[in-house]
PDB file of N, CA and C in Angstrom:
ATOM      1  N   UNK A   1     180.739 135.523  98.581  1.00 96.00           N
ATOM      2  CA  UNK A   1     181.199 136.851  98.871  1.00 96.00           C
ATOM      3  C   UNK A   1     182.711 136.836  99.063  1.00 96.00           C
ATOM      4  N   UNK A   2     183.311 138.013  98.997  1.00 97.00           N
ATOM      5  CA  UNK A   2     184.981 138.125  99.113  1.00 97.00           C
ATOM      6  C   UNK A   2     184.808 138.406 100.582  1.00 97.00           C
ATOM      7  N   UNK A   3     184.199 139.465 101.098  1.00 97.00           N
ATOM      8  CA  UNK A   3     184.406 139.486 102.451  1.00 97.00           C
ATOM      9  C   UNK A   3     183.241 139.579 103.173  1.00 97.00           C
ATOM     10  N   UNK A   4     182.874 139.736 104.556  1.00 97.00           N
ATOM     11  CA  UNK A   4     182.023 139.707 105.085  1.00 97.00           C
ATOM     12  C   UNK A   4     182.631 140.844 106.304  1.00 97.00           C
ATOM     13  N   UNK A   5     182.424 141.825 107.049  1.00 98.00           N
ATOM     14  CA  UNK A   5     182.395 143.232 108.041  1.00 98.00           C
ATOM     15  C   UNK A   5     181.688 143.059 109.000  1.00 98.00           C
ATOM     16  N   UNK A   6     181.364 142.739 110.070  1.00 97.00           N
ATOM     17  CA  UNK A   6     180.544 142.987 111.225  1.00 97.00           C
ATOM     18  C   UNK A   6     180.341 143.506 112.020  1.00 97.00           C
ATOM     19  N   UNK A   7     179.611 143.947 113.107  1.00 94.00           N
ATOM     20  CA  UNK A   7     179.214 144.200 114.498  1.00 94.00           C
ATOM     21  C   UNK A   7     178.221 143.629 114.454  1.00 94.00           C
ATOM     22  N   UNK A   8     178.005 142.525 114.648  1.00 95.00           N
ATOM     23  CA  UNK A   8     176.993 141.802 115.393  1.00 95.00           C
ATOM     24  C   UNK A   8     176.420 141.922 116.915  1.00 95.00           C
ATOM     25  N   UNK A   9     175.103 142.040 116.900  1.00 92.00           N
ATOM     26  CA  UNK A   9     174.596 142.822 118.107  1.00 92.00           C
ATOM     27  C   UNK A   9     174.962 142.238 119.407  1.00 92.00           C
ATOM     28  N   UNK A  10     174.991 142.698 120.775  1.00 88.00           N
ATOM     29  CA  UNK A  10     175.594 141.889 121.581  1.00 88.00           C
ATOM     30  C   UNK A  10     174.182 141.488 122.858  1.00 88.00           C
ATOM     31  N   UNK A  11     174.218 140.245 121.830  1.00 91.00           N
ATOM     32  CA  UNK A  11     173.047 139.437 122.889  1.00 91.00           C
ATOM     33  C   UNK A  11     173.394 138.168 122.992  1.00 91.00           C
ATOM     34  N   UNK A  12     173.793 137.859 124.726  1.00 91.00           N
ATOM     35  CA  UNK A  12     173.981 136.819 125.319  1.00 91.00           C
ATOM     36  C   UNK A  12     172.929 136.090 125.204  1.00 91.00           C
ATOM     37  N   UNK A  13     173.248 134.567 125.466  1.00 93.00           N
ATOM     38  CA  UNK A  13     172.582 133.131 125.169  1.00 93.00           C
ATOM     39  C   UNK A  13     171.360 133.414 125.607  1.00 93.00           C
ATOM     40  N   UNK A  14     171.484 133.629 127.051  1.00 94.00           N
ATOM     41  CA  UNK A  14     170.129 133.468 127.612  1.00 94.00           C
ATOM     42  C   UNK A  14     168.852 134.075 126.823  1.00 94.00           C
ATOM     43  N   UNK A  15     169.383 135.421 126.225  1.00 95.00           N
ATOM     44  CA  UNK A  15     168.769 136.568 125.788  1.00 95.00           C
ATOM     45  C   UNK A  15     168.782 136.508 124.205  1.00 95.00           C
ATOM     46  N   UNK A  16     168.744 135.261 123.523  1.00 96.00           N
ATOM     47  CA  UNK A  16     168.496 135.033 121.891  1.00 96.00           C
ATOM     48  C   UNK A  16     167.411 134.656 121.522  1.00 96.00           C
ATOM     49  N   UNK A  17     166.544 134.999 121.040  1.00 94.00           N
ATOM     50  CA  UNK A  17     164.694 135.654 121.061  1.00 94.00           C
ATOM     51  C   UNK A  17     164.465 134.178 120.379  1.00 94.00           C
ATOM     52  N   UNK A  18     165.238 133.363 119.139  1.00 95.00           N
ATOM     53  CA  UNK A  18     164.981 131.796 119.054  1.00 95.00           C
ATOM     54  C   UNK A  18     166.020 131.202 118.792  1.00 95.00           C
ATOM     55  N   UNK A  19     166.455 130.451 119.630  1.00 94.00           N
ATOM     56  CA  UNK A  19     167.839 129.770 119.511  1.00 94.00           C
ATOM     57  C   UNK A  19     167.675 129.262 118.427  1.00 94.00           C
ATOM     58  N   UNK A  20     166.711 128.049 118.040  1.00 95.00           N
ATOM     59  CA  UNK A  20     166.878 127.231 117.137  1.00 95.00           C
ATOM     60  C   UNK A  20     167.131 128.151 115.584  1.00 95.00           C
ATOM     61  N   UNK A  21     166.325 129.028 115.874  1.00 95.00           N
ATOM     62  CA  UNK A  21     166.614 129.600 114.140  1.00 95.00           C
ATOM     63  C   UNK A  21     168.208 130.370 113.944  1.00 95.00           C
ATOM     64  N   UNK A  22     168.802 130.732 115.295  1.00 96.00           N
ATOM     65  CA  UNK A  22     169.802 131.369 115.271  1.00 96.00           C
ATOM     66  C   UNK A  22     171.313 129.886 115.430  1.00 96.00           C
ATOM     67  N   UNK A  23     171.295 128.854 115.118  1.00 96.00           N
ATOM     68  CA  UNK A  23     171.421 127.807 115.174  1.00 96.00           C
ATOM     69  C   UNK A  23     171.521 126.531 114.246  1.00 96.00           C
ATOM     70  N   UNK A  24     170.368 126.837 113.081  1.00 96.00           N
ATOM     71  CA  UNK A  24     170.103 125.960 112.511  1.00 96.00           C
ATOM     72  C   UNK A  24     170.980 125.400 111.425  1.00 96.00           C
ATOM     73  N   UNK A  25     172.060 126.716 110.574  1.00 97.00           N
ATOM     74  CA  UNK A  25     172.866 126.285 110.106  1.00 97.00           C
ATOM     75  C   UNK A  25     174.317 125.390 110.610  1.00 97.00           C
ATOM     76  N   UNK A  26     174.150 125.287 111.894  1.00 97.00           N
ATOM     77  CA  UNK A  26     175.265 124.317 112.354  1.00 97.00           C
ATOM     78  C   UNK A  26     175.456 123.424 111.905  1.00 97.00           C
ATOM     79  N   UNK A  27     173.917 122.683 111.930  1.00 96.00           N
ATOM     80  CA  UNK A  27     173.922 120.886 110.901  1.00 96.00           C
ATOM     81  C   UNK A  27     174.912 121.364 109.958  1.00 96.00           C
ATOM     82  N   UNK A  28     174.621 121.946 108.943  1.00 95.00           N
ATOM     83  CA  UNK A  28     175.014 121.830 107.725  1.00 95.00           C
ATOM     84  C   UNK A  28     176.353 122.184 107.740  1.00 95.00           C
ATOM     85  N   UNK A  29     176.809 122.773 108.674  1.00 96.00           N
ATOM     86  CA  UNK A  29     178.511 122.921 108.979  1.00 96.00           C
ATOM     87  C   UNK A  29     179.072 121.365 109.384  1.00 96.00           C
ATOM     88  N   UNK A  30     178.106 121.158 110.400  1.00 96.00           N
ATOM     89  CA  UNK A  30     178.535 119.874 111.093  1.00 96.00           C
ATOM     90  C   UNK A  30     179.546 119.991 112.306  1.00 96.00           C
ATOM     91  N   UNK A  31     178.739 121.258 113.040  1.00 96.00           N
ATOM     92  CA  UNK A  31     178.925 121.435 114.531  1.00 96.00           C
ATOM     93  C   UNK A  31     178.162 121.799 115.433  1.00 96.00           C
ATOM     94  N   UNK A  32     178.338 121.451 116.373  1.00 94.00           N
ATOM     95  CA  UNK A  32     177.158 121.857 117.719  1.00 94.00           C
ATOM     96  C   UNK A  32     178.034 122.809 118.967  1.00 94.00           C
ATOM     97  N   UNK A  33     177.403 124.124 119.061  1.00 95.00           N
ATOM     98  CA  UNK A  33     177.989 124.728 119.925  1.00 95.00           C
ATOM     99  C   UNK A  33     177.815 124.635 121.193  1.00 95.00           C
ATOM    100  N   UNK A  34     177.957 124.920 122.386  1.00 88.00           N
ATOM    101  CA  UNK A  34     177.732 125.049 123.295  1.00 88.00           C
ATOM    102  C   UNK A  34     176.074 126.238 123.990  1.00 88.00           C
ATOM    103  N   UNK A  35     175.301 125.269 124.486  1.00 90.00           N
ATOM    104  CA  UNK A  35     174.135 126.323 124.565  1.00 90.00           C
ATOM    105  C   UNK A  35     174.418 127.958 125.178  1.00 90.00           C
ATOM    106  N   UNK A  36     175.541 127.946 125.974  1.00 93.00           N
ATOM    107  CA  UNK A  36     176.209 129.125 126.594  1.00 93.00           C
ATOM    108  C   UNK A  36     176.598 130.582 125.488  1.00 93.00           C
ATOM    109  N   UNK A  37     176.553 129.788 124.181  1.00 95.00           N
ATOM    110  CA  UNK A  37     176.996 130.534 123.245  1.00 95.00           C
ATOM    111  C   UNK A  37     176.314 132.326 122.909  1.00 95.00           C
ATOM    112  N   UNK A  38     177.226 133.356 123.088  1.00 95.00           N
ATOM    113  CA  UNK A  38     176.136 134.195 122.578  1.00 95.00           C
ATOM    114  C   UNK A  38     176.450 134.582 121.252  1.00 95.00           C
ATOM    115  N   UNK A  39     175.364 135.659 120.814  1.00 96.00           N
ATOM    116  CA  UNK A  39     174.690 135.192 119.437  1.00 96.00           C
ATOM    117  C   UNK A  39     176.214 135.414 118.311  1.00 96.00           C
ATOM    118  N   UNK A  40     176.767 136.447 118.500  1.00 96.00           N
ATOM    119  CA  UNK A  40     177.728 136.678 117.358  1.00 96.00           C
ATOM    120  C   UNK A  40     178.867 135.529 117.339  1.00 96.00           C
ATOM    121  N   UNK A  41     178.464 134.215 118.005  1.00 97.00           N
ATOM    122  CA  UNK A  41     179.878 133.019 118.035  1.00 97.00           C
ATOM    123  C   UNK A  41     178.505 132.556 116.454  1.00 97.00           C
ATOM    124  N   UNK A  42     177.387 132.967 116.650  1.00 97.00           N
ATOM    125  CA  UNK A  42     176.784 131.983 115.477  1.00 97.00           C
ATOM    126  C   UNK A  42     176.802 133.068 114.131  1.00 97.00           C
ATOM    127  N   UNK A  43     176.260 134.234 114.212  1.00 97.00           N
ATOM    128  CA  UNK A  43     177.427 135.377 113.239  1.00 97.00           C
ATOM    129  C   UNK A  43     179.034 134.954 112.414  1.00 97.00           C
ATOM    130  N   UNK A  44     179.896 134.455 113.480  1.00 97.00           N
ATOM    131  CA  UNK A  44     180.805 133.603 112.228  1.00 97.00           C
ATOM    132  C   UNK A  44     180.373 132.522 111.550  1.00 97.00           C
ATOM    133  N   UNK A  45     179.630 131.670 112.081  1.00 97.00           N
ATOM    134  CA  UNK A  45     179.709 130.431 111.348  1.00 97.00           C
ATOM    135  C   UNK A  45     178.691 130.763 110.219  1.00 97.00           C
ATOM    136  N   UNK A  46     177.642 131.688 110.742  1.00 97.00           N
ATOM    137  CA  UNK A  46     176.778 131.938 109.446  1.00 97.00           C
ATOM    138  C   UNK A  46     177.478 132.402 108.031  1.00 97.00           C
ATOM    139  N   UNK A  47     178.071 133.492 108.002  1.00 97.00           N
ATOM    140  CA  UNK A  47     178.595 134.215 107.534  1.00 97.00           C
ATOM    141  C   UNK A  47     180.014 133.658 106.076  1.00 97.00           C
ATOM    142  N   UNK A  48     180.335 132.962 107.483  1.00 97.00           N
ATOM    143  CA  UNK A  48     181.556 131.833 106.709  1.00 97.00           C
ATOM    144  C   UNK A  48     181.131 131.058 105.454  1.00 97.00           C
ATOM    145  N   UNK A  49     179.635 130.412 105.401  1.00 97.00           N
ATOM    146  CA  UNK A  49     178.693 129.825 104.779  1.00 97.00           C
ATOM    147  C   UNK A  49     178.414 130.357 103.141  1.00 97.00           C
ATOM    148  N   UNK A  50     178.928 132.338 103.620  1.00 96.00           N
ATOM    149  CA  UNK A  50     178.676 133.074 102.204  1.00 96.00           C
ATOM    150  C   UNK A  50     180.421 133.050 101.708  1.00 96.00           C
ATOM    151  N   UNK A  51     181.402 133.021 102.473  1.00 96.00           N
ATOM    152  CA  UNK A  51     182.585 133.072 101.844  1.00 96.00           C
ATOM    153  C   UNK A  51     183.225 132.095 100.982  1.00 96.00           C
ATOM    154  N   UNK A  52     183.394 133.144  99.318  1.00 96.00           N
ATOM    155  CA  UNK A  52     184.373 132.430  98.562  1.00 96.00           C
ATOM    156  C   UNK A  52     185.350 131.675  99.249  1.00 96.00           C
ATOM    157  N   UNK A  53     185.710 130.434  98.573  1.00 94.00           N
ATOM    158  CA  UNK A  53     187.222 130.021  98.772  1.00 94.00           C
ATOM    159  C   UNK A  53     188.496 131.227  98.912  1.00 94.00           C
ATOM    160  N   UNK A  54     189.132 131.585 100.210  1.00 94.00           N
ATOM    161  CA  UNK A  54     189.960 132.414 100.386  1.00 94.00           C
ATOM    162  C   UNK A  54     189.501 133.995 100.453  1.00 94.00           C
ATOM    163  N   UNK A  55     187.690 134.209 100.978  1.00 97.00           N
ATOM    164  CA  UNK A  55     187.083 135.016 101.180  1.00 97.00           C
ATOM    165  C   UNK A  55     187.924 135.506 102.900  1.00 97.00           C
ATOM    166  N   UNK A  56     187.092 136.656 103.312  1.00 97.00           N
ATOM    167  CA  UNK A  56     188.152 137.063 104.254  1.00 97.00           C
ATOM    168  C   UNK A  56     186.784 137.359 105.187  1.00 97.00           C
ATOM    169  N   UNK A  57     186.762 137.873 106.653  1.00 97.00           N
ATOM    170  CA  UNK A  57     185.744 137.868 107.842  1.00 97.00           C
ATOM    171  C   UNK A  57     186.686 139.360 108.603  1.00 97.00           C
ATOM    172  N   UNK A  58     185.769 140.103 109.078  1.00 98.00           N
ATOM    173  CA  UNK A  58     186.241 141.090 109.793  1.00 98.00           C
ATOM    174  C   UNK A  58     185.387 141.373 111.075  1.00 98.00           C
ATOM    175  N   UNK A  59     185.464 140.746 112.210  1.00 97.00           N
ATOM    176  CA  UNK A  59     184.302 141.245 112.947  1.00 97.00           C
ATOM    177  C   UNK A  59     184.825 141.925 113.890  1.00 97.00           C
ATOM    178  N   UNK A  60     184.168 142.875 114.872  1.00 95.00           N
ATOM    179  CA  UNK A  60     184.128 143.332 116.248  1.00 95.00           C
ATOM    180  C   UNK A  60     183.382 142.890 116.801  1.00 95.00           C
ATOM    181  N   UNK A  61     183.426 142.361 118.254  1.00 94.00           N
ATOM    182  CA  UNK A  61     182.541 141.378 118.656  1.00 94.00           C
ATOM    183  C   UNK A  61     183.354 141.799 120.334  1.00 94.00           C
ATOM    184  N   UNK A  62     182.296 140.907 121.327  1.00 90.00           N
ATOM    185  CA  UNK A  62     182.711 140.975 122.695  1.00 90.00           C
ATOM    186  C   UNK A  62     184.017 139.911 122.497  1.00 90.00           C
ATOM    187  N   UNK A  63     184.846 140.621 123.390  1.00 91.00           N
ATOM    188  CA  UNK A  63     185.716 139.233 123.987  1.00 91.00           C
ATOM    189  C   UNK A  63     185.724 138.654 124.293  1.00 91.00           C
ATOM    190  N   UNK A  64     184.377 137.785 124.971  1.00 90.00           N
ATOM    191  CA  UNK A  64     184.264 137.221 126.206  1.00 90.00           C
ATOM    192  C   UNK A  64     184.489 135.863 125.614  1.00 90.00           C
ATOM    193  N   UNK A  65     184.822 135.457 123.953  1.00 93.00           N
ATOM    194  CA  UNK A  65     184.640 133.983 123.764  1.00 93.00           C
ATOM    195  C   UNK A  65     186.310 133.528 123.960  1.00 93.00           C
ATOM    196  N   UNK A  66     187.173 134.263 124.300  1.00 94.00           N
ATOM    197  CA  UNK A  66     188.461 134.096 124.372  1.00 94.00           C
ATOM    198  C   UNK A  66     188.845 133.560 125.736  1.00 94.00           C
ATOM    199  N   UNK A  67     188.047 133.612 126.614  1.00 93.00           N
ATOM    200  CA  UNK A  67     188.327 133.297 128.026  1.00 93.00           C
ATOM    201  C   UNK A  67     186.970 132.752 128.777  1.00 93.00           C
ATOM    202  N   UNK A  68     185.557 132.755 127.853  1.00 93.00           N
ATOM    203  CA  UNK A  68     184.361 132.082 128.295  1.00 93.00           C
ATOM    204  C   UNK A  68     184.589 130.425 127.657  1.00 93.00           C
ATOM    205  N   UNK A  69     184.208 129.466 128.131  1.00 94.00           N
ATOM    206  CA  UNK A  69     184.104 128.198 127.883  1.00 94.00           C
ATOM    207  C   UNK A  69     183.352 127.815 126.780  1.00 94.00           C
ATOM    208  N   UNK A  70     181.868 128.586 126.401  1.00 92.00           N
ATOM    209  CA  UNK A  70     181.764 128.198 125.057  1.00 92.00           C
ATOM    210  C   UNK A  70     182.782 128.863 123.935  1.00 92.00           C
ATOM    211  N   UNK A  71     183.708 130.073 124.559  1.00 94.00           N
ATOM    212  CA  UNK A  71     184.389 130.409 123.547  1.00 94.00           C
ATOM    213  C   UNK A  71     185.733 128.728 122.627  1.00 94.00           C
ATOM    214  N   UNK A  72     185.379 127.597 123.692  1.00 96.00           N
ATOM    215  CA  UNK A  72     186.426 127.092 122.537  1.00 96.00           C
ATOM    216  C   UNK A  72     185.525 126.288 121.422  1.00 96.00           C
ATOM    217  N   UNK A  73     184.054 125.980 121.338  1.00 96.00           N
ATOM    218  CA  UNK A  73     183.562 126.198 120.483  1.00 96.00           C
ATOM    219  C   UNK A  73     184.240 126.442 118.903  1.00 96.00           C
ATOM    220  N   UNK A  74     183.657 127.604 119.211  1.00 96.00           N
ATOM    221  CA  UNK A  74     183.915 129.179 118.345  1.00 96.00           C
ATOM    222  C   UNK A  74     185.664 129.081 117.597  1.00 96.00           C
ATOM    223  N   UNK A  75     186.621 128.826 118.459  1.00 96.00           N
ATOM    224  CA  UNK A  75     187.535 128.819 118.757  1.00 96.00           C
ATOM    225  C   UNK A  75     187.981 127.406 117.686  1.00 96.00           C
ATOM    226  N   UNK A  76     187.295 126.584 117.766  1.00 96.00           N
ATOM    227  CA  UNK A  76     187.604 125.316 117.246  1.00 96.00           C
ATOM    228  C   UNK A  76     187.204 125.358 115.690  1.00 96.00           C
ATOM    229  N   UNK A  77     185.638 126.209 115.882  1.00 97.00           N
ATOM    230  CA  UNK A  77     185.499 126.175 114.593  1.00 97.00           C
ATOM    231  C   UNK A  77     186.276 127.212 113.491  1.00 97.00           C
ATOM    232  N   UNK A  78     187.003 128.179 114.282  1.00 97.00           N
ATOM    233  CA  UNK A  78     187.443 129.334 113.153  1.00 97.00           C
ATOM    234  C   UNK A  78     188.768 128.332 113.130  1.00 97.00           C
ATOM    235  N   UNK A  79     189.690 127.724 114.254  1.00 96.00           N
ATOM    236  CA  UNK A  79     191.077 127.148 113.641  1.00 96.00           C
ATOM    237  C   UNK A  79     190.715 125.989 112.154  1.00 96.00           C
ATOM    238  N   UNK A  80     189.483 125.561 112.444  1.00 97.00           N
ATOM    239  CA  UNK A  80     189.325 124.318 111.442  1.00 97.00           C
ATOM    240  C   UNK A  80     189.309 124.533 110.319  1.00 97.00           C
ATOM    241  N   UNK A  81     188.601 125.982 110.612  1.00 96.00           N
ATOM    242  CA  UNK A  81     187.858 125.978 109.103  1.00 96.00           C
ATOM    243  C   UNK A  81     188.382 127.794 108.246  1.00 96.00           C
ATOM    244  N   UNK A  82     189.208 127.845 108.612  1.00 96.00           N
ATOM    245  CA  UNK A  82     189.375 129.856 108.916  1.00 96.00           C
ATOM    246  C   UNK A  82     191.081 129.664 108.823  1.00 96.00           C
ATOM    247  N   UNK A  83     192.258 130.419 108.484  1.00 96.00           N
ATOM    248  CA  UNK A  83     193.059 131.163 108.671  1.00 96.00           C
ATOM    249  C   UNK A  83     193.158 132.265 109.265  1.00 96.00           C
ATOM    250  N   UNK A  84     193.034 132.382 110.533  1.00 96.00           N
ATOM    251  CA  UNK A  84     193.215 133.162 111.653  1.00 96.00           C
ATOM    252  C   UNK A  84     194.307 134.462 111.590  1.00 96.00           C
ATOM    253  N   UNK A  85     194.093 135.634 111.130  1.00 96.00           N
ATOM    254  CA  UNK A  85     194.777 136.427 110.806  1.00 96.00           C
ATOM    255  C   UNK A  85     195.417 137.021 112.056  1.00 96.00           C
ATOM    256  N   UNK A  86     194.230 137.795 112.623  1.00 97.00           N
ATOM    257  CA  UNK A  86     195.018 138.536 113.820  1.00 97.00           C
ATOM    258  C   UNK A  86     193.440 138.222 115.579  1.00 97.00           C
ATOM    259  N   UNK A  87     193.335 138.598 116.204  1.00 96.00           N
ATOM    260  CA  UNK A  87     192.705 138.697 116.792  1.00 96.00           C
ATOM    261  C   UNK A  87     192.892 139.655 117.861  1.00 96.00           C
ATOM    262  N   UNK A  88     192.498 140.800 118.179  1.00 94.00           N
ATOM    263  CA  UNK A  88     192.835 142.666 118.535  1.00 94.00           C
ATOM    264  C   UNK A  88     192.162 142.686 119.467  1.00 94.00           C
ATOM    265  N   UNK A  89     192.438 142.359 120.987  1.00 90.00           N
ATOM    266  CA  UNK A  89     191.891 142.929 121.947  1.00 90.00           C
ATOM    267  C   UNK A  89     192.382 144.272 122.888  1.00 90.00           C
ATOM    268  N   UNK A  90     191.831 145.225 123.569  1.00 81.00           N
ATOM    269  CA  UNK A  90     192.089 146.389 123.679  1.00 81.00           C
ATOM    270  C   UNK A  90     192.045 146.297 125.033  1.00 81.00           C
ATOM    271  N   UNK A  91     192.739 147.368 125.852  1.00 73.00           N
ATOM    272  CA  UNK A  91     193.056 147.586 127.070  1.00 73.00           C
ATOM    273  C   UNK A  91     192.179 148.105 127.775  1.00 73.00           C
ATOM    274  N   UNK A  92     191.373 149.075 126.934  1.00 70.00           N
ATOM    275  CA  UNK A  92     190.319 150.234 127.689  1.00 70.00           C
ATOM    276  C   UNK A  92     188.910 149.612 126.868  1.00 70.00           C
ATOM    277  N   UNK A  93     187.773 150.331 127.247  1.00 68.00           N
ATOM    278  CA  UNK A  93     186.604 150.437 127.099  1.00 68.00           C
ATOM    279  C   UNK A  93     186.665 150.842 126.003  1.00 68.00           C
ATOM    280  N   UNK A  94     186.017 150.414 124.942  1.00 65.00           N
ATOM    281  CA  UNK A  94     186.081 151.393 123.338  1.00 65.00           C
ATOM    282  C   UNK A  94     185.066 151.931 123.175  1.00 65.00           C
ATOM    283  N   UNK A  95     183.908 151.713 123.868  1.00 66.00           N
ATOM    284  CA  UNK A  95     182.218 151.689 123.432  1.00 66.00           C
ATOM    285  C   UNK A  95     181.731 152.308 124.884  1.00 66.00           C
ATOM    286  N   UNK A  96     180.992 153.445 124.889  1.00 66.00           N
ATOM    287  CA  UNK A  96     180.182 153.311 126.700  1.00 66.00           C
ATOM    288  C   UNK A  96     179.026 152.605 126.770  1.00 66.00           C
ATOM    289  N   UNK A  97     178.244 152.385 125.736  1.00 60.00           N
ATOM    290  CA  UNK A  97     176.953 151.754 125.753  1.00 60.00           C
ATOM    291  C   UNK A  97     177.303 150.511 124.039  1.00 60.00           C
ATOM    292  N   UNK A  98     177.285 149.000 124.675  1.00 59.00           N
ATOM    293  CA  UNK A  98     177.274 148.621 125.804  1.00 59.00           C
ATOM    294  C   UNK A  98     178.723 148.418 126.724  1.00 59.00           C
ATOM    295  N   UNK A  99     178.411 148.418 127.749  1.00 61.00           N
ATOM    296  CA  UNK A  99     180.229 148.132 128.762  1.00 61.00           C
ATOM    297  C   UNK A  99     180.386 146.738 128.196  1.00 61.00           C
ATOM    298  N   UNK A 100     180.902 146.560 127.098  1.00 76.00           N
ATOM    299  CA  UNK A 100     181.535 145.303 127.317  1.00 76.00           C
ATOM    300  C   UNK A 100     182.923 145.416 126.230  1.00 76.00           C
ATOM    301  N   UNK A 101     183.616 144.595 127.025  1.00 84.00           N
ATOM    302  CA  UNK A 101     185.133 144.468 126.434  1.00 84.00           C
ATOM    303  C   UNK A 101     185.390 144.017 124.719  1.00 84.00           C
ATOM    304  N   UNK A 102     185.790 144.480 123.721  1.00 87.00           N
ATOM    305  CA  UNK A 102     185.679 144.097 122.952  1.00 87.00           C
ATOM    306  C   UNK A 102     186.970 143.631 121.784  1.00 87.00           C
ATOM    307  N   UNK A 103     187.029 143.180 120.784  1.00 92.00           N
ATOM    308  CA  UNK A 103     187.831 142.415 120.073  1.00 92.00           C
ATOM    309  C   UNK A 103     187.984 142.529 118.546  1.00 92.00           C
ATOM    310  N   UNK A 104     188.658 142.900 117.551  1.00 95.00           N
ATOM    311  CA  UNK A 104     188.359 142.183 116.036  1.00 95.00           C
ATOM    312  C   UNK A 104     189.271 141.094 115.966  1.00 95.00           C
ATOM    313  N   UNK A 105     188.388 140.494 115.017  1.00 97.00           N
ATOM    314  CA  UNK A 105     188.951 139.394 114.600  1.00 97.00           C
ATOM    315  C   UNK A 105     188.859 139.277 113.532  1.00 97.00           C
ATOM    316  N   UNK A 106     189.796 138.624 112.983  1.00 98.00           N
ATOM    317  CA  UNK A 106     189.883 138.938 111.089  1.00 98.00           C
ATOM    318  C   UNK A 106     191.057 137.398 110.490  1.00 98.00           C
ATOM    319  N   UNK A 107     190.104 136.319 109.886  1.00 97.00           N
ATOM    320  CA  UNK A 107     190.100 135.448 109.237  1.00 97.00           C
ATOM    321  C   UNK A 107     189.731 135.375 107.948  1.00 97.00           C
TER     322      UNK A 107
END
């Protein structure tokens, strides 16, 4: 694919209905995340999997991997493997349902 667009749904670790299947393409990346991870840190790496050479990623996603501990994960895998374009976090609430702080990111 040239690009890939997201909002990936926002469900924390605890709350991912089967880790292992949401997971399984890591082997084949050849990384292991942190079990803390919630689901849209595995949304990039999936995704990445469909991108052409010099394909592009656009997501909105929670912030929380920018300042949560599995966020360097996530973090490790987009510097490795990604050209990191911008990453857009916002001052206010953008969304009322759900309250959570949010971000694009675009590699």
């Amino acid at each position: 694919m040239d690009a890939v667009v997201a909002n990936p749904p926002y469900i924390r670790s605890r709350n991912i209905p089967d880790v292992e299947l949401a997971t399984a393409h890591l082997d084949d990346l050849g990384y292991e995340f942190d079990g803390n991870s919630d689901i849209y840190s595995y949304f990039f790496t999936h995704a990445f999997q469909f991108l052409r050479e010099g394909g592009r990623m656009g997501f909105l996603t929670s912030n929380r991997w920018l300042t949560a501990e599995y966020g360097e994960d996530l973090e490790r895998f987009l510097f490795e493997n990604t050209a990191v374009d911008a990453v857009v976090t916002f001052q206010t609430q953008l969304f009322e349902v759900p309250l959570i702080s949010t971000c694009i990111t675009v590699a």
